[in-house]
Amino acid sequence: MNEDEIKGTAKDAAGKIKDAVGGLAGDEELQAEGKAAQITGKAQKFYGAAKDSIGAAVDTARDALGHATAVDDMTGTAERVSEKFNEFVRAQPVLAMLGTAAAGYALALLIHGGSRRR
């Protein structure tokens, strides 16, 4: 688990607490802040997990190909993509959350869409 996953987990948990406290107090604004923090936390956890997965895949490819130049080029590309993605998430957190939610919804449709009972 990397730093982004840890911070994302903490934001998600804090958001759940805010949401619950807002619900108990009847404070809709606090509830909304809690829900937003949960989404932000989940997006950050997803980003951290994706970053780890990409890094592991690049390491595996490098080991399999014996540190070939092509793998080094892929590593540089993956690092640049990761940096650009990180910049985008920091600059546009709401859009990143919406994109993450859309990707999760699409994945759920792919996984569960064909298993509907008729």
Coordinates of C-alpha atoms in Angstrom, one line a residue:
M1 CA 0.0 0.0 0.0
N2 CA 1.5 3.3 -1.0
E3 CA 1.0 6.9 0.3
D4 CA -1.9 7.7 -2.0
E5 CA -3.8 4.6 -0.9
I6 CA -3.2 5.4 2.8
K7 CA -4.3 9.0 2.4
G8 CA -7.3 7.9 0.3
T9 CA -8.4 5.4 2.9
A10 CA -8.1 8.2 5.6
K11 CA -10.2 10.6 3.5
D12 CA -12.8 8.0 2.8
A13 CA -13.0 7.1 6.6
A14 CA -13.2 10.8 7.6
G15 CA -15.9 11.3 4.9
K16 CA -18.0 8.5 6.4
I17 CA -17.7 10.0 9.8
K18 CA -18.8 13.5 8.5
D19 CA -21.6 11.9 6.6
A20 CA -22.8 10.0 9.7
V21 CA -22.5 13.0 12.0
G22 CA -24.3 15.2 9.4
G23 CA -27.1 12.7 9.2
L24 CA -27.5 12.5 13.0
A25 CA -27.4 16.3 13.3
G26 CA -29.7 16.8 10.3
D27 CA -26.9 18.9 8.7
E28 CA -27.3 18.3 4.9
E29 CA -24.2 20.4 4.1
L30 CA -22.0 18.3 6.4
Q31 CA -23.4 15.2 4.9
A32 CA -22.6 16.4 1.4
E33 CA -19.1 17.3 2.5
G34 CA -18.8 13.8 3.9
K35 CA -20.0 12.1 0.7
A36 CA -17.6 14.3 -1.4
A37 CA -14.7 13.3 0.9
Q38 CA -15.6 9.7 0.5
I39 CA -15.5 10.0 -3.3
T40 CA -12.3 11.9 -3.2
G41 CA -10.8 9.2 -0.9
K42 CA -11.9 6.4 -3.1
A43 CA -10.5 8.1 -6.2
Q44 CA -7.1 8.7 -4.4
K45 CA -7.1 5.0 -3.3
F46 CA -7.8 3.9 -6.9
Y47 CA -5.1 6.2 -8.2
G48 CA -2.6 4.7 -5.7
A49 CA -3.5 1.2 -6.6
A50 CA -3.3 1.9 -10.3
K51 CA 0.1 3.5 -9.8
D52 CA 1.3 0.4 -8.0
S53 CA -0.1 -1.9 -10.6
I54 CA 1.6 0.0 -13.5
G55 CA 4.9 0.0 -11.6
A56 CA 4.7 -3.7 -10.9
A57 CA 3.8 -4.5 -14.6
V58 CA 6.8 -2.4 -15.7
D59 CA 9.1 -4.1 -13.2
T60 CA 7.9 -7.6 -14.4
A61 CA 8.4 -6.6 -18.1
R62 CA 11.8 -5.3 -17.4
D63 CA 12.8 -8.5 -15.5
A64 CA 11.3 -10.7 -18.3
L65 CA 13.2 -8.8 -21.1
G66 CA 16.5 -8.5 -19.2
H67 CA 16.4 -4.7 -18.9
A68 CA 16.0 -4.1 -22.6
T69 CA 16.0 -0.5 -23.9
A70 CA 12.4 -0.8 -24.9
V71 CA 11.4 -1.6 -21.3
D72 CA 13.4 1.5 -20.2
D73 CA 11.4 3.6 -22.7
M74 CA 8.2 2.1 -21.4
T75 CA 9.2 2.9 -17.9
G76 CA 9.8 6.5 -18.9
T77 CA 6.5 6.7 -20.7
A78 CA 4.7 5.1 -17.7
E79 CA 6.3 7.6 -15.3
R80 CA 5.3 10.5 -17.6
V81 CA 1.7 9.2 -17.8
S82 CA 1.6 8.8 -14.1
E83 CA 2.9 12.3 -13.5
K84 CA 0.3 13.8 -15.9
F85 CA -2.5 11.8 -14.3
N86 CA -1.4 13.0 -10.9
E87 CA -1.3 16.6 -12.1
F88 CA -4.8 16.2 -13.6
V89 CA -6.2 14.7 -10.3
R90 CA -4.8 17.6 -8.3
A91 CA -6.0 20.2 -10.8
Q92 CA -9.4 18.8 -11.5
P93 CA -10.4 16.6 -8.5
V94 CA -14.1 16.7 -9.2
L95 CA -13.7 15.7 -12.8
A96 CA -11.3 12.9 -11.7
M97 CA -13.9 11.7 -9.2
L98 CA -16.6 11.7 -11.9
G99 CA -14.3 9.8 -14.2
T100 CA -13.5 7.3 -11.5
A101 CA -17.1 6.8 -10.7
A102 CA -17.9 6.4 -14.4
A103 CA -15.2 3.8 -14.8
G104 CA -16.4 1.9 -11.8
Y105 CA -20.0 2.0 -13.1
A106 CA -18.8 0.7 -16.5
L107 CA -16.8 -2.0 -14.8
A108 CA -19.8 -3.0 -12.7
L109 CA -22.0 -3.2 -15.9
L110 CA -19.4 -5.4 -17.6
I111 CA -19.1 -7.7 -14.6
H112 CA -22.8 -7.9 -13.6
G113 CA -24.6 -6.8 -16.7
G114 CA -24.8 -10.3 -18.3
S115 CA -25.9 -12.0 -15.1
R116 CA -29.4 -10.5 -14.9
R117 CA -32.1 -13.0 -14.3
R118 CA -34.9 -13.0 -16.8

